[in-house]
mmCIF file of C-alpha atoms in Angstrom:
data_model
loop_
_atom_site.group_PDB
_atom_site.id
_atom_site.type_symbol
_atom_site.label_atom_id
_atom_site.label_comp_id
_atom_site.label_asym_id
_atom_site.label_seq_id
_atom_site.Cartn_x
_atom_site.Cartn_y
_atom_site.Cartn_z
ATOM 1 C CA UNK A 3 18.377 -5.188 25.037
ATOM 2 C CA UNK A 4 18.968 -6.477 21.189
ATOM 3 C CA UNK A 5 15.314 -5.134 20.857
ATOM 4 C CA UNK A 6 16.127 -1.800 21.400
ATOM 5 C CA UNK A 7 19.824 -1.777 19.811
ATOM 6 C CA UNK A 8 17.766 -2.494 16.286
ATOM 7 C CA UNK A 9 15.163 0.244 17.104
ATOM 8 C CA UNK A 10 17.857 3.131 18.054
ATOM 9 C CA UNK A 11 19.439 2.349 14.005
ATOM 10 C CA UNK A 12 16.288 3.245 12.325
ATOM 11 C CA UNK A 13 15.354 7.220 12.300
ATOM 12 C CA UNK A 14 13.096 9.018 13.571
ATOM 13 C CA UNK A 15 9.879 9.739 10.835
ATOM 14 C CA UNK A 16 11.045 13.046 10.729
ATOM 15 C CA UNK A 17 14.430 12.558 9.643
ATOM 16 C CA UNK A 18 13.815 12.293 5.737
ATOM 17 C CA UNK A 19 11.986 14.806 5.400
ATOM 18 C CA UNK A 20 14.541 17.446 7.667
ATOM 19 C CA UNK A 21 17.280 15.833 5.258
ATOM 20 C CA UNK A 22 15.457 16.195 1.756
ATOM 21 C CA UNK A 23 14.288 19.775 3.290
ATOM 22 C CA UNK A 24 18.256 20.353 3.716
ATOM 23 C CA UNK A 25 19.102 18.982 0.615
ATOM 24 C CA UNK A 26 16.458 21.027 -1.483
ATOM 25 C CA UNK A 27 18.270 24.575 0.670
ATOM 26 C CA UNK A 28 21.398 23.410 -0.388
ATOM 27 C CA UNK A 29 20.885 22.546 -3.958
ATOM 28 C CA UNK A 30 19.190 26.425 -4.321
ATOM 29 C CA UNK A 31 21.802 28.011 -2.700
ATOM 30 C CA UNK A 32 24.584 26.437 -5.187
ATOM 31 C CA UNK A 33 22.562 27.574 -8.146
ATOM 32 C CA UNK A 34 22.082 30.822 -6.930
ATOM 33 C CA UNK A 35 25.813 31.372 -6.002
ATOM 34 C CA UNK A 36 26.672 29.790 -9.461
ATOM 35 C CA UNK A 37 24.222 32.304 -11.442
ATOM 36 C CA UNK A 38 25.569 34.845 -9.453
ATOM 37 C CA UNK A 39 29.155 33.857 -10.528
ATOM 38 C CA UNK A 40 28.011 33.443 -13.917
ATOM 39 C CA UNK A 41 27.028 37.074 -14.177
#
């Protein structure tokens, strides 16, 4: 039971890379909308 508690906290392996993935979308949309603003 404890065993799997402690196994269901860490991620999955493709977690970090879906979040950094998200991250990097994010990040370019905010510099586009703020260069578009800009102009």
């Amino acid at each position: 039971m404890t065993g799997r508690k402690s196994r269901r906290t860490s991620p999955p392996r493709w977690f970090m890379p879906a979040v950094l993935t998200g991250l990097a979308a994010a990040g370019a949309l905010l510099s586009a909308a703020m260069l578009a603003i800009a102009e």
